[in-house]
Amino acid sequence: GEHVYKVDEQVVELLRERGKLLSCGKITHSYAHCWRTKTPLIYRATPQWFIGMHQNGLLDKAKEAIKDVVWHPSWGQARIEAMLENSPDWCISRQRTWGVPIALFVHKETGEIHPNTPALIEAVAKRVEEGGIDAWYDLDAEELLGTDAGQYNKVTDTLDVWFDSGVTHSAVLDAREQLRSPADLYLEGSDQHRGWFQSSLKTAIAIKGNAPYKAVLTHGFTVDADGRKMSKSLGNVMSPQQVVNDLGADVLRLWVAATDFSGEMSVSDEILKRTADSYRRIRNTARFLLSNLDGFDPETDLVAIDEMLALDQWAVRRADKLQTEILAAYENYQFHHIYQKLHNFCVTDMGGFYLNIIKDRQYTCQKDSLARRSAQSAIYHIAEAFVRWIAPILSFTADEIWSYLPGERSSSVFLQEWWPLPKVEEGGITDTDWALISKARNAVNKVLEGKKEVGIQKTLEAEVCLYADTELESALAKLGDELRFVLITSDAQVKPISEAGHTETTEMEGLKLATEKTSYGKCVRCWHHRPDVGTSTEHPELCGRCVDNVEGAGEQRLYA
């Protein structure tokens, strides 16, 4: 024999001699290469074993079964349908020295398989179970066929590895009582529409008549920041273990969750750095929640939802709405949506609004006052829900948070169900009102940031008057004197925008703002500048409400 790539000239000459050569020359073209060795492949035409896709309506049944499966993302269905539509008969044999044997005996003259094949396969299976796969290769045909052995050849082909993996629904699920079939989910890369997803479907239809899975999830592959496939030769491979060592397992897990897995998933040091920053925001939110539950016992201190202050009711309602969205996202494997919603909740709803506002109540109101316990009760509900939201993604962080939450509890958050957040209807201040109030607060803060040159270094040094349009004025006015606690200013008034005159505009349409540095003294306890600071002879450095909180019945709050 000659080397396949060294006989080109001989082949050309033979064709020329036989008068069958039309033209010859050299061209550059694509040619199949081995993915591992990067060398050209050699094709040989040899007899193979096939599964006939049109036998017993196998192909049609498979195409019908696809419609009963939930595909994530949804385009996965069209992808596998197109592949099945053009699917030829399935070649399941390979000529390799290792693998699962095709345990058949073929008649030397007719090419037919032995008429007692099912029983023979059972006999071979028992031997393999006892002695491993080599039991087939070491088997003398006479041991099973007796005097007929001379008429048959023992097949030495092995099964396609996709057939091996494709029958896991039978070998794994059906073979174990504690498991169920069909599987809830098959999960693999986008290349498996041609591989495992398809081989599993074909074998399951042939054996059982239905798809082996209820749902299929397809994910993309990890690439570097430039979109290049990761490989050792390019030197752009990132070791997951190194990421865990440097940043922690939960940062790596958060990166996975934050990335849309339906396409290629980019990862780099810079991307992981941003992920670590996001993780810290989530962790810091949890730290604030836990720190403000110090001294809180849910058995004795929990305030009923309908008795909470309006702002606290809003916070619980917001958490409840978010929980509904998060659960729906988990149900549909939309982990990047969960990350986005969690991040926004921590940064905007909590860190940028609610948690900042309640600091005053937490630090200045009487320990067991309704105002303080109301905030703690809201925090408690949010923390109980929050730790469960993050548990599937930030597993280690969730278990750590769990160990610090007050009240009797099991050893791990992973033994829990979702937290049943209490329901409360919108009151006098609606959620639409709170959205307007939050937007106005951001606009006021933006203006106050530019007032440092006139001596307003902190918002509590400012007195503000908000000139608002009808809708906004109505929302702000509902807070009464407690508007200043929401804006974190020492005084706040609301007037119709028609009275604004040439007052400074803000980034919020329908809102103008007048600001003035307060002339009143600063309370050393709450840091508010109030006209009644110093009116108490016993507490000359405190404002009136702080005196009441220290020695009296305590201030009364209704809204914030």
Coordinates of C-alpha atoms in Angstrom, one line a residue:
G1 CA 0.0 0.0 0.0
E2 CA 1.0 3.6 -0.5
H3 CA 0.5 6.6 1.8
V4 CA -2.8 8.3 0.9
Y5 CA -1.2 11.7 0.5
K6 CA 1.7 10.5 -1.6
V7 CA -0.1 8.9 -4.6
D8 CA -1.7 12.0 -6.1
E9 CA 0.6 11.9 -9.2
Q10 CA 0.0 8.2 -9.7
V11 CA -3.7 8.7 -9.5
V12 CA -3.6 11.5 -12.1
E13 CA -1.4 9.4 -14.4
L14 CA -3.8 6.5 -14.1
L15 CA -6.8 8.7 -15.0
R16 CA -4.8 10.1 -18.0
E17 CA -4.0 6.6 -19.3
R18 CA -7.6 5.6 -19.1
G19 CA -8.7 8.8 -20.9
K20 CA -10.8 9.9 -18.0
L21 CA -8.8 13.0 -17.0
L22 CA -10.6 16.3 -17.9
S23 CA -8.2 18.6 -16.0
C24 CA -5.7 18.7 -13.2
G25 CA -4.1 21.4 -11.1
K26 CA -3.6 22.5 -7.5
I27 CA -6.2 24.6 -5.6
T28 CA -6.4 25.9 -2.0
H29 CA -9.5 24.7 -0.2
S30 CA -11.0 23.8 3.2
Y31 CA -10.4 20.2 4.3
A32 CA -11.5 18.3 7.3
H33 CA -8.9 18.1 10.1
C34 CA -8.7 16.3 13.4
W35 CA -9.7 18.8 16.1
R36 CA -7.2 17.4 18.5
T37 CA -4.0 16.8 16.4
K38 CA -4.8 19.5 13.8
T39 CA -3.9 17.0 11.0
P40 CA -5.9 16.1 7.9
L41 CA -8.4 13.3 8.1
I42 CA -8.4 10.2 5.9
Y43 CA -11.7 8.9 4.7
R44 CA -12.3 5.2 4.3
A45 CA -15.5 3.6 2.9
T46 CA -16.3 0.7 5.2
P47 CA -19.6 -1.2 6.1
Q48 CA -21.4 0.4 9.0
W49 CA -24.5 -0.2 11.2
F50 CA -27.4 2.3 10.9
I51 CA -30.6 3.1 12.6
G52 CA -33.2 3.7 9.9
M53 CA -34.9 7.0 10.7
H54 CA -37.9 6.1 8.6
Q55 CA -38.4 2.7 10.1
N56 CA -41.7 2.5 12.1
G57 CA -42.2 6.3 11.7
L58 CA -39.2 7.1 14.0
L59 CA -38.4 10.5 12.4
D60 CA -42.0 11.7 12.3
K61 CA -42.6 10.7 15.9
A62 CA -39.4 12.5 17.0
K63 CA -40.6 15.7 15.2
E64 CA -43.9 15.5 17.0
A65 CA -42.3 14.9 20.4
I66 CA -40.2 18.0 20.0
K67 CA -43.4 20.1 20.3
D68 CA -44.1 18.8 23.8
V69 CA -40.7 20.0 25.1
V70 CA -40.0 23.4 26.6
W71 CA -36.9 24.9 24.9
H72 CA -34.7 27.5 26.6
P73 CA -34.1 29.7 24.7
S74 CA -37.1 29.1 22.5
W75 CA -35.1 29.1 19.2
G76 CA -33.7 25.8 20.3
Q77 CA -36.9 24.1 19.0
A78 CA -36.5 25.5 15.5
R79 CA -32.8 24.5 15.5
I80 CA -33.4 20.8 16.4
E81 CA -36.4 20.6 14.1
A82 CA -34.3 21.8 11.1
M83 CA -31.6 19.2 12.0
L84 CA -34.1 16.4 12.3
E85 CA -35.8 17.4 9.0
N86 CA -32.5 16.8 7.2
S87 CA -31.5 13.9 9.3
P88 CA -30.2 10.8 7.4
D89 CA -30.2 7.3 8.8
W90 CA -28.1 7.3 11.9
C91 CA -24.7 5.6 11.7
I92 CA -24.1 4.1 15.1
S93 CA -21.0 2.1 14.5
R94 CA -17.3 3.0 14.9
Q95 CA -14.1 1.2 14.2
R96 CA -12.2 1.8 17.4
T97 CA -10.3 -0.4 19.8
W98 CA -12.2 0.9 22.8
G99 CA -15.8 1.6 23.5
V100 CA -19.1 -0.3 24.0
P101 CA -19.2 -3.3 21.7
I102 CA -21.9 -4.0 19.2
A103 CA -22.4 -7.5 20.4
L104 CA -23.7 -9.1 17.2
F105 CA -22.9 -12.3 15.2
V106 CA -23.2 -11.9 11.4
H107 CA -23.6 -14.8 9.0
K108 CA -20.5 -15.1 6.8
E109 CA -22.5 -15.8 3.6
T110 CA -25.8 -14.0 4.0
G111 CA -24.8 -11.0 6.1
E112 CA -27.8 -11.6 8.4
I113 CA -27.5 -11.3 12.1
H114 CA -28.0 -14.4 14.2
P115 CA -31.7 -15.3 14.6
N116 CA -31.3 -15.7 18.4
T117 CA -29.7 -12.2 18.7
P118 CA -31.9 -10.9 21.7
A119 CA -31.0 -13.8 23.9
L120 CA -27.3 -13.7 22.8
I121 CA -27.2 -10.0 23.7
E122 CA -28.6 -10.8 27.2
A123 CA -25.9 -13.5 27.6
V124 CA -23.2 -11.1 26.6
A125 CA -24.6 -8.4 28.9
K126 CA -24.3 -10.7 31.9
R127 CA -20.7 -11.5 31.1
V128 CA -19.9 -7.8 30.6
E129 CA -21.5 -7.0 33.9
E130 CA -19.3 -9.6 35.6
G131 CA -16.0 -9.1 33.8
G132 CA -16.2 -5.7 32.0
I133 CA -16.3 -4.9 28.4
D134 CA -13.3 -7.1 27.6
A135 CA -15.6 -10.0 28.2
W136 CA -16.9 -9.5 24.7
Y137 CA -13.5 -9.1 23.0
D138 CA -12.2 -12.2 24.8
L139 CA -15.2 -14.2 24.1
D140 CA -14.9 -17.3 21.9
A141 CA -17.9 -17.5 19.6
E142 CA -18.3 -21.2 20.3
E143 CA -19.1 -20.5 24.0
L144 CA -22.4 -19.0 22.8
L145 CA -23.0 -20.4 19.3
G146 CA -21.7 -23.9 19.8
T147 CA -21.4 -25.7 16.5
D148 CA -22.8 -22.7 14.5
A149 CA -19.8 -20.6 15.5
G150 CA -18.0 -21.4 12.2
Q151 CA -20.8 -19.9 10.2
Y152 CA -20.7 -16.5 11.9
N153 CA -18.3 -13.6 12.3
K154 CA -18.2 -11.8 15.7
V155 CA -18.7 -8.0 15.1
T156 CA -15.7 -6.0 16.5
D157 CA -17.3 -2.5 15.8
T158 CA -18.1 -0.2 18.8
L159 CA -21.1 2.0 19.3
D160 CA -21.0 5.7 18.5
V161 CA -20.4 7.5 21.8
W162 CA -23.5 9.6 21.2
F163 CA -25.5 6.4 21.4
D164 CA -23.9 5.7 24.8
S165 CA -24.8 9.1 26.2
G166 CA -28.1 9.1 24.3
V167 CA -29.5 6.1 26.3
T168 CA -28.8 7.6 29.7
H169 CA -32.6 8.2 30.1
S170 CA -32.9 4.4 30.2
A171 CA -29.6 3.4 31.8
V172 CA -29.8 6.1 34.5
L173 CA -33.3 7.3 35.1
D174 CA -35.3 4.2 34.3
A175 CA -32.9 2.0 36.2
R176 CA -33.2 3.8 39.5
E177 CA -36.5 3.9 41.5
Q178 CA -35.6 7.2 43.2
L179 CA -35.3 9.0 39.8
R180 CA -38.1 10.0 37.4
S181 CA -38.5 9.8 33.7
P182 CA -38.7 11.8 31.6
A183 CA -36.0 14.1 33.0
D184 CA -37.1 17.6 34.1
L185 CA -34.2 19.2 32.2
Y186 CA -31.4 18.4 29.8
L187 CA -28.6 21.0 30.0
E188 CA -25.7 21.3 27.5
G189 CA -24.0 23.6 25.0
S190 CA -25.5 24.8 21.8
D191 CA -23.6 22.1 19.8
Q192 CA -25.6 19.4 21.4
H193 CA -28.7 19.9 19.2
R194 CA -26.7 17.8 16.8
G195 CA -25.3 15.6 19.6
W196 CA -26.7 14.6 22.9
F197 CA -30.2 16.2 22.6
Q198 CA -30.8 14.5 19.3
S199 CA -29.4 11.1 20.2
S200 CA -31.4 11.1 23.4
L201 CA -34.5 12.0 21.6
K202 CA -34.1 9.3 18.9
T203 CA -33.3 6.5 21.3
A204 CA -36.2 7.5 23.7
I205 CA -38.7 7.6 20.8
A206 CA -37.5 4.2 19.6
I207 CA -37.7 2.6 23.1
K208 CA -40.6 4.4 24.8
G209 CA -42.3 6.5 22.2
N210 CA -41.8 9.9 24.0
A211 CA -39.1 12.5 24.5
P212 CA -36.7 11.8 27.4
Y213 CA -36.9 15.3 28.7
K214 CA -39.6 17.8 29.7
A215 CA -37.3 20.8 29.0
V216 CA -34.0 21.5 27.3
L217 CA -31.6 24.4 28.1
T218 CA -28.9 25.4 25.7
H219 CA -26.0 27.6 26.7
G220 CA -23.2 29.3 24.7
F221 CA -19.5 28.9 25.2
T222 CA -17.1 30.9 27.2
V223 CA -15.0 33.4 25.2
D224 CA -12.5 36.1 26.1
A225 CA -13.2 39.9 26.1
D226 CA -12.6 40.0 22.3
G227 CA -15.0 37.2 21.6
R228 CA -12.3 34.6 20.9
K229 CA -12.7 31.0 21.8
M230 CA -10.5 30.1 24.8
S231 CA -7.6 27.8 24.1
K232 CA -4.2 27.1 25.5
S233 CA -2.5 28.0 22.2
L234 CA -4.0 31.5 22.4
G235 CA -3.0 31.8 26.0
N236 CA -6.4 33.3 26.9
V237 CA -7.8 30.5 29.2
M238 CA -9.0 31.6 32.6
S239 CA -8.8 29.0 35.3
P240 CA -12.1 28.8 37.3
Q241 CA -10.0 27.6 40.3
Q242 CA -7.8 30.7 40.1
V243 CA -10.9 32.9 40.0
V244 CA -12.2 31.2 43.1
N245 CA -8.8 31.6 44.8
D246 CA -8.6 35.3 43.9
L247 CA -12.2 36.5 44.2
G248 CA -14.2 33.7 45.9
A249 CA -16.6 31.1 44.5
D250 CA -19.6 33.4 44.8
V251 CA -18.1 36.0 42.5
L252 CA -17.6 33.3 39.9
R253 CA -21.1 32.0 40.4
L254 CA -22.5 35.6 40.1
W255 CA -20.6 36.1 36.8
V256 CA -22.3 32.9 35.5
A257 CA -25.7 34.1 36.6
A258 CA -25.2 37.7 35.3
T259 CA -24.3 36.5 31.8
D260 CA -26.9 35.7 29.2
F261 CA -26.1 32.1 28.6
S262 CA -28.1 31.9 25.4
G263 CA -25.1 33.4 23.5
E264 CA -21.4 33.4 23.9
M265 CA -20.3 34.3 27.4
S266 CA -17.4 36.8 27.7
V267 CA -15.1 36.6 30.7
S268 CA -11.9 38.6 31.5
D269 CA -10.2 40.1 34.5
E270 CA -12.0 43.4 33.9
I271 CA -15.4 41.7 33.6
L272 CA -14.8 39.7 36.8
K273 CA -13.7 42.9 38.5
R274 CA -17.0 44.5 37.7
T275 CA -18.8 41.4 38.9
A276 CA -16.9 41.6 42.2
D277 CA -18.1 45.2 42.6
S278 CA -21.6 44.1 42.0
Y279 CA -21.2 41.3 44.5
R280 CA -20.0 43.8 47.1
R281 CA -23.1 45.9 46.6
I282 CA -25.3 42.9 47.2
R283 CA -23.3 41.8 50.2
N284 CA -23.3 45.3 51.7
T285 CA -27.1 45.4 51.4
A286 CA -27.2 42.2 53.3
R287 CA -24.8 43.6 55.9
F288 CA -27.0 46.7 56.5
L289 CA -30.1 44.6 56.8
L290 CA -28.4 42.3 59.4
S291 CA -26.8 45.2 61.3
N292 CA -30.2 46.8 61.7
L293 CA -31.8 43.7 63.1
D294 CA -29.6 43.8 66.2
G295 CA -31.7 43.4 69.3
F296 CA -34.8 42.4 67.2
D297 CA -36.7 39.2 68.1
P298 CA -39.3 38.3 65.6
E299 CA -41.3 36.4 68.2
T300 CA -41.8 39.5 70.3
D301 CA -41.0 42.6 68.2
L302 CA -42.5 41.9 64.8
V303 CA -45.1 44.6 63.8
A304 CA -48.1 43.4 61.9
I305 CA -48.0 44.6 58.3
D306 CA -51.1 46.7 58.6
E307 CA -49.7 48.6 61.6
M308 CA -46.4 49.5 59.9
L309 CA -45.5 53.0 58.7
A310 CA -46.4 53.7 55.1
L311 CA -42.8 53.6 53.8
D312 CA -42.2 50.2 55.5
Q313 CA -45.4 48.9 53.9
W314 CA -44.1 50.1 50.5
A315 CA -40.8 48.3 51.1
V316 CA -42.4 45.0 51.9
R317 CA -44.8 45.4 48.9
R318 CA -41.8 46.2 46.7
A319 CA -40.1 43.1 47.9
D320 CA -43.2 41.0 47.3
K321 CA -43.5 42.2 43.7
L322 CA -39.8 41.5 43.2
Q323 CA -40.1 38.0 44.6
T324 CA -42.9 37.2 42.1
E325 CA -40.6 38.4 39.3
I326 CA -37.6 36.5 40.6
L327 CA -39.5 33.2 41.0
A328 CA -40.8 33.5 37.4
A329 CA -37.2 34.2 36.2
Y330 CA -35.9 31.1 38.1
E331 CA -38.7 29.0 36.6
N332 CA -37.5 30.0 33.1
Y333 CA -33.8 29.9 33.9
Q334 CA -33.4 33.6 33.3
F335 CA -30.6 34.0 35.8
H336 CA -29.3 37.2 34.2
H337 CA -32.7 38.8 34.7
I338 CA -32.5 37.8 38.4
Y339 CA -29.1 39.4 38.7
Q340 CA -30.3 42.6 37.1
K341 CA -33.4 42.8 39.3
L342 CA -31.4 42.0 42.5
H343 CA -28.7 44.6 41.6
N344 CA -31.3 47.3 40.9
F345 CA -33.2 46.4 44.1
C346 CA -30.0 46.8 46.2
V347 CA -28.7 49.9 44.5
T348 CA -31.9 51.8 43.8
D349 CA -34.8 50.6 46.0
M350 CA -32.8 49.8 49.1
G351 CA -29.4 51.7 49.0
G352 CA -30.6 54.7 47.1
F353 CA -33.9 55.2 48.8
Y354 CA -35.4 53.1 51.6
L355 CA -32.3 52.2 53.7
N356 CA -31.0 55.8 53.7
I357 CA -34.4 57.1 54.9
I358 CA -34.9 54.7 57.8
K359 CA -31.5 55.4 59.3
D360 CA -32.9 58.3 61.2
R361 CA -35.7 56.2 62.7
Q362 CA -33.3 53.3 63.5
Y363 CA -30.7 55.5 65.2
T364 CA -32.9 58.2 66.9
C365 CA -36.3 56.8 67.8
Q366 CA -36.8 54.9 71.0
K367 CA -35.7 51.3 70.9
D368 CA -39.1 49.7 71.3
S369 CA -41.1 52.4 69.5
L370 CA -43.5 51.6 66.7
A371 CA -41.5 53.7 64.3
R372 CA -38.3 51.7 64.9
R373 CA -39.8 48.3 65.3
S374 CA -41.9 48.9 62.1
A375 CA -38.7 49.5 60.2
Q376 CA -37.0 46.5 61.7
S377 CA -40.0 44.3 60.9
A378 CA -39.8 45.4 57.2
I379 CA -36.1 44.7 57.2
Y380 CA -36.7 41.3 58.8
H381 CA -39.2 40.3 56.1
I382 CA -36.9 41.7 53.3
A383 CA -33.9 39.9 54.8
E384 CA -35.8 36.6 55.0
A385 CA -36.9 36.9 51.4
F386 CA -33.5 38.2 50.2
V387 CA -31.4 35.4 51.6
R388 CA -33.6 32.9 49.7
W389 CA -33.5 34.9 46.5
I390 CA -29.7 34.8 46.3
A391 CA -29.3 31.2 47.6
P392 CA -29.3 29.4 44.3
I393 CA -26.7 31.8 42.9
L394 CA -24.6 33.1 45.9
S395 CA -24.8 29.9 47.9
F396 CA -22.0 30.5 50.3
T397 CA -23.0 34.1 51.0
A398 CA -26.6 33.0 51.6
D399 CA -25.6 30.4 54.2
E400 CA -23.5 33.0 55.9
I401 CA -26.4 35.5 56.0
W402 CA -28.6 32.7 57.3
S403 CA -26.4 32.1 60.3
Y404 CA -26.8 35.7 61.4
L405 CA -30.6 36.2 61.0
P406 CA -32.5 36.4 64.2
G407 CA -35.0 33.8 65.4
E408 CA -35.1 30.0 65.5
R409 CA -34.2 28.4 62.2
S410 CA -32.8 25.3 60.6
S411 CA -29.2 24.7 59.9
S412 CA -29.2 25.8 56.3
V413 CA -31.2 28.1 54.0
F414 CA -31.2 25.3 51.5
L415 CA -33.8 23.5 53.7
Q416 CA -36.2 26.3 53.2
E417 CA -39.0 27.3 50.9
W418 CA -39.6 30.9 49.6
W419 CA -40.4 33.4 52.3
P420 CA -44.2 34.2 52.5
L421 CA -44.0 38.0 52.5
P422 CA -47.1 39.5 54.1
K423 CA -49.6 41.2 51.8
V424 CA -50.8 44.8 52.3
E425 CA -52.9 46.9 50.0
E426 CA -51.8 50.4 49.0
G427 CA -52.9 53.0 51.5
G428 CA -53.2 56.8 51.2
I429 CA -49.7 57.0 49.7
T430 CA -49.9 54.8 46.7
D431 CA -47.0 53.0 45.0
T432 CA -47.4 55.6 42.2
D433 CA -46.9 58.3 44.8
W434 CA -43.8 56.6 46.2
A435 CA -42.4 56.4 42.6
L436 CA -42.9 60.1 42.2
I437 CA -41.5 60.9 45.7
S438 CA -38.4 58.8 44.9
K439 CA -37.9 60.6 41.6
A440 CA -38.3 64.0 43.3
R441 CA -35.8 63.0 46.0
N442 CA -33.2 62.1 43.3
A443 CA -33.8 65.4 41.6
V444 CA -33.4 67.3 44.9
N445 CA -30.2 65.5 45.7
K446 CA -28.8 66.3 42.3
V447 CA -29.4 70.0 43.0
L448 CA -27.9 69.9 46.5
E449 CA -24.7 68.2 45.2
G450 CA -24.0 71.5 43.4
K451 CA -24.6 73.7 46.4
K452 CA -21.3 73.0 48.2
E453 CA -19.9 76.4 47.0
V454 CA -22.6 78.2 48.9
G455 CA -21.8 76.3 52.1
I456 CA -24.3 73.3 51.9
Q457 CA -21.9 70.5 52.5
K458 CA -24.5 67.9 53.6
T459 CA -28.2 67.7 52.8
L460 CA -29.1 68.1 56.5
E461 CA -27.6 71.6 56.2
A462 CA -30.3 72.6 53.7
E463 CA -33.9 73.9 53.9
V464 CA -35.8 73.2 50.7
C465 CA -39.0 74.3 49.1
L466 CA -40.3 72.1 46.3
Y467 CA -42.5 73.8 43.7
A468 CA -44.4 70.9 42.1
D469 CA -47.1 70.3 39.5
T470 CA -50.4 69.0 40.6
E471 CA -49.7 65.3 40.6
L472 CA -46.3 65.6 42.3
E473 CA -47.5 68.2 44.8
S474 CA -50.3 65.8 45.8
A475 CA -47.9 63.0 46.4
L476 CA -45.4 65.1 48.4
A477 CA -48.0 66.8 50.5
K478 CA -49.2 63.4 51.8
L479 CA -46.0 63.1 53.8
G480 CA -46.6 66.4 55.7
D481 CA -43.8 67.3 58.0
E482 CA -42.2 63.9 57.4
L483 CA -41.1 64.9 53.9
R484 CA -37.9 66.2 55.4
F485 CA -37.1 62.7 56.6
V486 CA -37.5 61.4 53.1
L487 CA -35.4 64.1 51.6
I488 CA -32.9 64.0 54.5
T489 CA -33.0 67.8 54.8
S490 CA -33.6 69.8 58.0
D491 CA -36.8 71.4 56.6
A492 CA -38.9 70.8 53.5
Q493 CA -42.0 72.5 52.2
V494 CA -44.2 71.9 49.1
K495 CA -45.9 74.6 47.0
P496 CA -47.7 74.7 43.6
I497 CA -45.3 75.2 40.7
S498 CA -47.3 78.2 39.7
E499 CA -45.7 80.1 42.6
A500 CA -42.2 79.1 41.6
G501 CA -41.3 82.3 39.6
H502 CA -37.7 82.1 38.6
T503 CA -36.8 79.3 41.0
E504 CA -34.2 76.8 39.9
T505 CA -35.3 74.0 37.7
T506 CA -34.5 70.4 38.3
E507 CA -33.9 67.3 36.1
M508 CA -37.5 66.2 36.9
E509 CA -40.2 67.7 34.8
G510 CA -42.8 69.4 36.9
L511 CA -40.4 70.2 39.8
K512 CA -38.6 73.4 40.7
L513 CA -36.5 73.8 43.8
A514 CA -35.6 76.6 46.2
T515 CA -32.7 75.9 48.5
E516 CA -31.3 77.7 51.5
K517 CA -28.6 76.9 54.0
T518 CA -30.2 76.6 57.4
S519 CA -29.4 79.1 60.1
Y520 CA -30.5 76.9 62.9
G521 CA -28.4 75.0 65.4
K522 CA -27.4 71.4 64.8
C523 CA -28.7 68.7 67.1
V524 CA -25.7 66.5 68.2
R525 CA -27.9 63.4 68.4
C526 CA -29.8 63.4 65.1
W527 CA -27.7 66.0 63.2
H528 CA -30.9 67.9 62.0
H529 CA -30.8 71.7 62.2
R530 CA -34.0 72.7 64.0
P531 CA -35.3 75.9 65.6
D532 CA -35.9 74.2 68.9
V533 CA -32.3 73.1 69.4
G534 CA -31.2 74.4 72.8
T535 CA -34.7 75.0 74.2
S536 CA -34.2 72.2 76.8
T537 CA -32.2 73.3 79.8
E538 CA -31.4 69.7 80.6
H539 CA -30.3 68.8 77.1
P540 CA -29.2 72.1 75.5
E541 CA -27.6 70.4 72.5
L542 CA -30.6 68.4 71.5
C543 CA -33.6 69.3 69.3
G544 CA -37.2 68.9 70.7
R545 CA -37.9 65.5 69.1
C546 CA -34.6 64.0 70.4
V547 CA -35.5 65.3 73.9
D548 CA -38.8 63.5 73.6
N549 CA -37.1 60.4 72.3
V550 CA -34.6 60.4 75.2
E551 CA -36.9 61.3 78.1
G552 CA -40.5 61.6 76.9
A553 CA -43.0 59.3 75.3
G554 CA -41.1 59.4 72.0
E555 CA -41.9 61.0 68.7
Q556 CA -44.8 59.7 66.5
R557 CA -44.3 58.8 62.9
L558 CA -46.9 57.9 60.4
Y559 CA -45.3 57.7 57.0
A560 CA -41.5 57.7 57.0

